[in-house]
Short mmCIF file of C-alpha atoms in Angstrom, two decimals:
data_model
loop_
_atom_site.label_atom_id
_atom_site.label_comp_id
_atom_site.label_asym_id
_atom_site.label_seq_id
_atom_site.Cartn_x
_atom_site.Cartn_y
_atom_site.Cartn_z
CA MET A 290 -81.75 90.88 -117.55
CA ASP A 291 -82.33 92.52 -120.73
CA PHE A 292 -79.89 92.52 -123.77
CA GLY A 293 -78.99 95.10 -126.12
CA VAL A 294 -76.77 95.30 -129.15
CA VAL A 295 -74.09 98.12 -129.84
CA LEU A 296 -73.64 98.93 -133.59
CA GLN A 297 -71.50 101.31 -135.53
CA THR A 298 -73.39 103.26 -138.19
CA ASN A 299 -70.86 102.41 -140.95
CA PRO A 300 -72.34 102.53 -144.55
CA PRO A 301 -74.47 101.21 -145.99
CA ALA A 302 -77.06 102.23 -143.41
CA GLN A 303 -79.51 99.65 -144.30
CA ARG A 304 -76.89 97.17 -142.90
CA THR A 305 -77.19 98.60 -139.51
CA VAL A 306 -80.71 98.75 -139.70
CA ALA A 307 -80.71 94.99 -140.75
CA LEU A 308 -78.67 94.12 -137.71
CA ALA A 309 -80.88 95.78 -135.58
CA ARG A 310 -83.97 94.15 -136.97
CA MET A 311 -82.21 90.78 -136.59
CA ALA A 312 -81.44 91.52 -133.03
CA GLU A 313 -85.04 92.34 -132.23
CA GLU A 314 -86.10 88.75 -134.11
CA HIS A 315 -83.45 87.19 -131.59
CA GLY A 316 -84.87 88.80 -128.35
CA PHE A 317 -82.76 91.83 -127.77
CA SER A 318 -84.53 94.58 -126.06
CA HIS A 319 -82.25 97.51 -127.24
CA ALA A 320 -80.37 98.60 -130.40
CA TRP A 321 -77.58 100.97 -129.37
CA THR A 322 -75.30 103.13 -131.81
CA PHE A 323 -72.14 104.77 -131.53
CA ASP A 324 -72.67 108.72 -131.97
CA SER A 325 -69.38 110.37 -133.50
CA HIS A 326 -70.82 112.25 -136.68
CA LEU A 327 -67.44 112.53 -138.36
CA LEU A 328 -66.46 108.99 -137.88
CA TRP A 329 -69.65 107.36 -138.82
CA GLN A 330 -72.98 107.97 -140.29
CA GLU A 331 -75.49 110.20 -138.43
CA PRO A 332 -77.19 107.86 -135.89
CA TYR A 333 -80.42 109.62 -135.43
CA VAL A 334 -81.32 109.46 -139.02
CA ILE A 335 -80.68 105.49 -138.81
CA HIS A 336 -82.63 105.42 -135.44
CA SER A 337 -85.64 106.42 -137.33
CA ALA A 338 -85.19 103.83 -139.92
CA ILE A 339 -84.77 101.09 -137.31
CA LEU A 340 -87.95 102.17 -135.45
CA ALA A 341 -89.99 102.22 -138.74
CA GLN A 342 -88.91 98.70 -139.61
CA THR A 343 -89.09 97.08 -136.09
CA HIS A 344 -91.92 96.72 -133.58
CA ARG A 345 -90.60 96.77 -129.95
CA ILE A 346 -86.94 97.37 -129.70
CA LYS A 347 -85.65 100.71 -128.18
CA VAL A 348 -83.13 102.81 -129.76
CA GLY A 349 -80.52 105.15 -128.35
CA PRO A 350 -76.90 106.66 -128.62
CA TYR A 351 -74.08 104.66 -126.93
CA VAL A 352 -73.35 107.58 -126.05
CA THR A 353 -74.13 110.95 -127.05
CA ASN A 354 -72.54 114.00 -125.56
CA PRO A 355 -73.34 117.56 -124.58
CA ALA A 356 -70.44 119.45 -126.50
CA THR A 357 -71.17 118.39 -130.09
CA ARG A 358 -75.19 118.34 -129.67
CA ASP A 359 -77.20 121.12 -128.65
CA TRP A 360 -79.09 120.17 -125.64
CA THR A 361 -82.50 121.35 -127.01
CA VAL A 362 -81.86 119.64 -130.37
CA THR A 363 -81.01 116.43 -128.70
CA ALA A 364 -84.29 116.59 -126.70
CA SER A 365 -86.32 117.72 -129.70
CA THR A 366 -84.82 114.45 -131.74
CA PHE A 367 -85.81 112.09 -128.91
CA ALA A 368 -89.14 113.78 -128.43
CA THR A 369 -90.05 113.68 -132.24
CA LEU A 370 -89.13 109.93 -132.58
CA ASN A 371 -91.23 109.07 -129.56
CA GLU A 372 -94.18 111.03 -130.99
CA MET A 373 -93.58 109.13 -134.20
CA TYR A 374 -92.99 105.59 -133.03
CA GLY A 375 -94.24 105.38 -129.54
CA ASN A 376 -91.70 105.70 -126.46
CA ARG A 377 -89.00 103.55 -127.80
CA THR A 378 -85.80 105.56 -127.28
CA VAL A 379 -83.44 106.04 -124.35
CA CYS A 380 -80.68 108.50 -124.04
CA GLY A 381 -77.03 107.36 -123.18
CA ILE A 382 -74.90 110.33 -122.40
CA GLY A 383 -71.46 110.98 -121.28
CA ARG A 384 -68.98 113.85 -121.29
CA GLY A 385 -67.74 113.27 -124.62
CA ASP A 386 -64.89 111.11 -126.43
CA SER A 387 -64.48 110.39 -130.14
CA ALA A 388 -67.23 113.04 -131.24
CA VAL A 389 -65.35 115.64 -129.31
CA ARG A 390 -61.74 114.72 -129.73
CA THR A 391 -62.06 114.38 -133.41
CA LEU A 392 -62.77 118.18 -133.32
CA ASN A 393 -59.85 118.85 -131.18
CA GLY A 394 -62.11 119.49 -128.30
CA LYS A 395 -62.40 118.31 -124.88
CA PRO A 396 -64.87 116.40 -122.71
CA VAL A 397 -67.33 118.61 -120.96
CA SER A 398 -67.21 118.99 -117.08
CA VAL A 399 -69.42 116.67 -115.01
CA ARG A 400 -71.22 119.51 -113.78
CA GLU A 401 -72.23 120.62 -117.37
CA MET A 402 -73.09 117.16 -118.14
CA ARG A 403 -75.50 117.05 -115.20
CA GLU A 404 -77.07 120.38 -116.43
CA SER A 405 -77.56 119.01 -119.94
CA ILE A 406 -79.17 115.76 -118.55
CA HIS A 407 -81.93 118.01 -116.68
CA VAL A 408 -82.57 120.09 -119.84
CA ILE A 409 -82.87 116.94 -122.16
CA ARG A 410 -84.91 115.01 -119.72
CA GLU A 411 -87.50 117.80 -119.04
CA LEU A 412 -88.01 118.73 -122.61
CA ALA A 413 -88.19 115.14 -123.89
CA ASN A 414 -90.82 114.28 -121.08
CA CYS A 415 -93.04 117.33 -122.26
CA ARG A 416 -92.18 119.34 -119.32
CA GLU A 417 -90.90 123.06 -119.14
CA VAL A 418 -87.36 123.91 -118.18
CA GLU A 419 -85.16 126.91 -117.44
CA HIS A 420 -82.38 127.24 -119.91
CA ASN A 421 -80.09 130.23 -120.89
CA GLY A 422 -82.36 132.52 -119.25
CA ALA A 423 -85.50 131.33 -121.11
CA THR A 424 -88.40 128.99 -120.19
CA LEU A 425 -88.59 126.20 -122.62
CA ARG A 426 -91.21 123.73 -123.64
CA PHE A 427 -91.98 121.70 -126.84
CA PRO A 428 -95.74 122.79 -127.36
CA TRP A 429 -96.34 119.84 -129.94
CA ALA A 430 -94.83 117.32 -127.69
CA LYS A 431 -97.89 115.28 -125.80
CA THR A 432 -96.84 111.70 -124.99
CA SER A 433 -92.98 111.60 -125.07
CA GLU A 434 -91.24 109.87 -122.28
CA LEU A 435 -87.56 109.50 -122.04
CA GLU A 436 -85.02 108.15 -119.54
CA VAL A 437 -81.42 109.34 -119.67
CA TRP A 438 -78.50 106.86 -118.58
CA VAL A 439 -75.20 108.34 -117.78
CA ALA A 440 -72.01 106.59 -118.96
CA GLY A 441 -68.75 107.07 -117.11
CA TYR A 442 -65.84 105.74 -115.14
CA GLY A 443 -64.46 108.44 -112.74
CA PRO A 444 -65.64 109.06 -109.25
CA LEU A 445 -67.70 112.39 -110.21
CA ALA A 446 -69.34 110.72 -113.13
CA LEU A 447 -70.47 107.63 -110.92
CA LYS A 448 -71.68 110.14 -108.38
CA ALA A 449 -73.66 111.96 -110.98
CA ALA A 450 -74.96 108.78 -112.35
CA GLY A 451 -76.41 107.71 -108.85
CA GLU A 452 -77.84 111.25 -108.20
CA VAL A 453 -79.58 112.36 -111.51
CA GLY A 454 -79.28 109.36 -113.84
CA ASP A 455 -82.26 106.94 -114.61
CA GLY A 456 -79.51 104.54 -115.44
CA PHE A 457 -75.76 103.74 -115.57
CA ILE A 458 -73.77 102.71 -118.53
CA LEU A 459 -70.44 100.85 -117.92
CA GLN A 460 -68.37 100.17 -121.05
CA CYS A 461 -66.52 97.35 -119.58
CA ALA A 462 -67.91 93.59 -118.88
CA ASP A 463 -65.30 92.95 -116.12
CA VAL A 464 -67.23 91.30 -113.36
CA ASP A 465 -65.27 92.64 -110.56
CA ILE A 466 -65.15 96.20 -112.02
CA THR A 467 -68.94 95.79 -112.61
CA ARG A 468 -69.59 95.08 -108.92
CA TRP A 469 -67.48 98.07 -107.84
CA MET A 470 -69.02 100.34 -110.19
CA ILE A 471 -72.54 99.53 -109.58
CA ASP A 472 -72.23 99.51 -105.80
CA THR A 473 -70.68 103.00 -106.21
CA VAL A 474 -73.60 104.28 -108.17
CA LYS A 475 -76.06 102.69 -105.82
CA SER A 476 -74.50 104.42 -102.97
CA ALA A 477 -74.47 107.74 -104.58
CA ALA A 478 -78.14 107.22 -105.22
CA ASP A 479 -79.07 106.19 -101.77
CA ASP A 480 -77.08 109.22 -100.34
CA ALA A 481 -79.21 111.30 -102.50
CA GLY A 482 -82.45 109.91 -101.24
CA ARG A 483 -83.22 107.97 -104.34
CA ASP A 484 -84.09 104.18 -104.35
CA PRO A 485 -81.05 102.50 -105.98
CA GLU A 486 -82.89 99.49 -107.24
CA SER A 487 -84.95 101.97 -109.47
CA LEU A 488 -82.08 102.72 -111.53
CA GLN A 489 -80.88 100.43 -114.90
CA PHE A 490 -77.41 99.24 -114.95
CA CYS A 491 -76.12 98.41 -118.47
CA VAL A 492 -72.77 96.83 -118.62
CA SER A 493 -71.26 96.36 -122.16
CA GLY A 494 -68.40 94.72 -124.02
CA PRO A 495 -67.85 92.65 -127.30
CA MET A 496 -69.70 89.60 -127.50
CA TYR A 497 -68.32 86.99 -129.69
CA VAL A 498 -69.64 83.37 -129.80
CA GLY A 499 -66.77 80.96 -130.80
CA GLU A 500 -64.03 78.58 -129.94
CA ASP A 501 -60.97 80.11 -131.34
CA TRP A 502 -59.77 82.29 -128.76
CA ASP A 503 -56.58 83.73 -130.53
CA HIS A 504 -59.14 84.94 -133.28
CA MET A 505 -61.77 86.21 -131.00
CA ARG A 506 -59.20 88.18 -128.98
CA GLU A 507 -57.65 89.75 -131.94
CA GLN A 508 -61.19 90.92 -133.22
CA CYS A 509 -62.11 92.39 -129.94
CA ARG A 510 -58.67 93.81 -128.67
CA TRP A 511 -59.79 97.24 -130.03
CA PHE A 512 -62.24 97.53 -126.83
CA GLY A 513 -59.33 97.48 -124.30
CA GLY A 514 -57.81 100.19 -126.17
CA MET A 515 -61.12 102.23 -126.19
CA VAL A 516 -61.64 101.67 -122.42
CA GLY A 517 -58.06 102.66 -121.92
CA ASN A 518 -58.31 105.99 -123.59
CA HIS A 519 -61.05 106.89 -120.87
CA VAL A 520 -59.19 105.36 -117.98
CA ALA A 521 -56.17 107.41 -119.20
CA ASP A 522 -58.22 110.75 -118.66
CA ILE A 523 -59.16 109.50 -115.19
CA VAL A 524 -55.71 108.65 -113.94
CA GLU A 525 -54.38 111.80 -115.58
CA LYS A 526 -57.03 113.78 -113.22
CA TYR A 527 -57.13 111.66 -110.24
CA GLY A 528 -53.79 109.77 -110.21
CA ASP A 529 -53.20 106.38 -109.03
CA ASP A 530 -54.80 106.83 -105.64
CA GLY A 531 -57.30 104.11 -105.26
CA SER A 532 -60.21 106.04 -106.73
CA ILE A 533 -60.75 103.68 -109.36
CA PRO A 534 -60.11 99.67 -109.31
CA THR A 535 -56.49 98.95 -110.01
CA ALA A 536 -57.54 96.29 -112.65
CA LEU A 537 -59.06 99.05 -114.58
CA SER A 538 -55.86 101.39 -114.56
CA ASP A 539 -52.71 99.02 -114.40
CA TYR A 540 -53.02 97.81 -117.96
CA ILE A 541 -52.87 101.43 -119.57
CA LYS A 542 -49.21 101.87 -118.24
CA GLY A 543 -48.16 100.63 -121.65
CA ARG A 544 -50.29 102.93 -123.72
CA GLN A 545 -48.60 105.19 -126.10
CA GLY A 546 -51.33 106.98 -127.84
CA TYR A 547 -54.64 106.66 -129.52
CA ASP A 548 -56.03 107.25 -132.98
CA TYR A 549 -59.41 107.98 -133.35
CA ASN A 550 -59.62 106.96 -137.27
CA GLU A 551 -59.38 103.49 -135.87
CA HIS A 552 -61.87 103.90 -133.02
CA GLY A 553 -63.71 100.92 -132.36
CA ARG A 554 -62.37 98.95 -135.02
CA ALA A 555 -61.30 95.38 -135.34
CA GLY A 556 -57.26 95.29 -135.73
CA ASN A 557 -56.79 98.80 -134.47
CA SER A 558 -53.00 98.97 -134.68
CA HIS A 559 -52.91 101.25 -131.37
CA THR A 560 -54.10 98.50 -129.05
CA GLU A 561 -51.10 96.27 -128.91
CA PHE A 562 -50.60 97.30 -125.43
CA VAL A 563 -53.85 95.56 -124.36
CA PRO A 564 -52.92 91.98 -122.97
CA ASP A 565 -55.00 88.88 -123.53
CA GLU A 566 -56.37 89.00 -119.88
CA ILE A 567 -57.61 92.40 -120.25
CA VAL A 568 -59.50 91.22 -123.46
CA ASP A 569 -61.04 88.15 -121.70
CA ARG A 570 -62.07 90.37 -118.75
CA PHE A 571 -63.54 93.15 -120.61
CA CYS A 572 -65.43 91.24 -123.14
CA VAL A 573 -67.73 88.37 -123.19
CA LEU A 574 -66.07 85.69 -125.46
CA GLY A 575 -66.17 81.84 -125.92
CA THR A 576 -68.69 79.11 -126.37
CA VAL A 577 -72.47 79.52 -125.48
CA ASP A 578 -71.81 78.11 -121.90
CA GLU A 579 -69.05 80.42 -121.39
CA HIS A 580 -71.24 83.40 -122.30
CA ILE A 581 -74.03 82.23 -119.98
CA ASP A 582 -71.78 81.70 -117.03
CA LYS A 583 -70.27 85.24 -117.44
CA LEU A 584 -73.54 86.85 -117.88
CA LYS A 585 -74.81 85.14 -114.85
CA GLN A 586 -72.10 86.71 -112.92
CA LEU A 587 -72.63 90.18 -114.28
CA ARG A 588 -76.36 89.82 -113.42
CA ASP A 589 -75.30 88.71 -109.87
CA ALA A 590 -73.18 91.87 -109.67
CA GLY A 591 -76.12 94.05 -110.43
CA CYS A 592 -76.42 94.27 -113.97
CA THR A 593 -80.00 94.67 -115.60
CA GLN A 594 -78.76 94.86 -119.23
CA PHE A 595 -75.90 93.39 -121.10
CA ALA A 596 -75.39 95.28 -124.34
CA GLY A 597 -72.89 93.63 -126.71
CA TYR A 598 -70.65 95.25 -129.26
CA LEU A 599 -70.71 93.55 -132.59
CA GLN A 600 -67.64 95.16 -134.09
CA HIS A 601 -66.15 91.93 -135.49
CA ASP A 602 -66.52 89.27 -138.22
CA ASN A 603 -68.97 87.22 -136.73
CA LYS A 604 -72.10 89.53 -136.09
CA GLU A 605 -75.05 87.47 -137.53
CA GLU A 606 -73.87 84.15 -135.88
CA THR A 607 -73.38 85.60 -132.42
CA LEU A 608 -76.67 87.11 -132.70
CA ARG A 609 -78.28 83.78 -133.56
CA GLN A 610 -76.44 82.16 -130.80
CA TYR A 611 -77.49 84.49 -128.40
CA GLY A 612 -81.25 84.29 -129.66
CA GLU A 613 -81.41 80.45 -129.67
CA HIS A 614 -79.05 79.71 -126.66
CA VAL A 615 -77.54 82.48 -124.54
CA ILE A 616 -80.66 84.65 -123.87
CA PRO A 617 -82.90 81.50 -123.01
CA GLY A 618 -79.94 79.98 -120.95
CA VAL A 619 -79.57 83.08 -118.89
CA ALA A 620 -83.51 83.36 -118.45
CA GLU A 621 -83.46 79.74 -117.06
CA HIS A 622 -80.90 80.70 -114.64
CA VAL A 623 -83.05 83.47 -113.45
CA THR A 624 -86.24 81.30 -113.18
CA ALA A 625 -84.37 78.61 -111.25
CA THR A 626 -83.08 81.05 -108.69
CA ALA A 627 -86.30 83.16 -108.36
#
């Protein structure tokens, strides 16, 4: 199992760069960042700084979207970073959430997302592609390689991830939901004639190493609100018809609204509806041993990377504990069961 860290690009930018550098020092393979240009600083500028100050860690948005980002500009950004620093980028993409809604827009359709994935991947992998009636190719891109990982919760998004994604991103670290989602994506890949085991499966949630459960829950309750915002869209579209696990949808019945100005922030005042049980299920909290135990379960459910959010007050210590104890502990489990 690989390990990633998910960062907000809050100022100062060098703080984000320093956390990514620390993550690399502690054995993390990926440094992901939010991508909402109105709420936080521009991620791709910061990605360049991270790549310049690290040696092996990969960077990418968690996640970008086809609505606020021109597809060809997105592809050019990744290809440029790859040409500058080696192939150390990955594109996480979804239909759009905070970046779109802060502009009073709506997420794109799954069909449009699929089209954007094709254009971005072909261009960023130095291949030509048909787009808007033109044949496009970057004449300067010679060595760039890029994978595109699809984020989503709904049936059509999961189908798209299996059919066209190089990987799948699930922003929810519940073991049962993880198993259901990964199995659904794998089935879609198999139905499309693809090898399901060739895909990457990245599961994410806040990670906080500590013993004060009340404090950890309050620091991470925002995540249940963020996930609930996505789930509310799905329930509105599909209804409560069994298309998604009930554990993922039942808790949003108490949801009364969401303020994107508090998106991804500890102490978010719009997340009181999220019960402790959901925080515990969706996040990875507790002692080192409790982290190792849950990560083993996620790995056994098909997770190939766990990406931990660090939007809380214990960033450096959690990274240290992961580097010194959690990541080695999970690796020992893999070796013992191989």
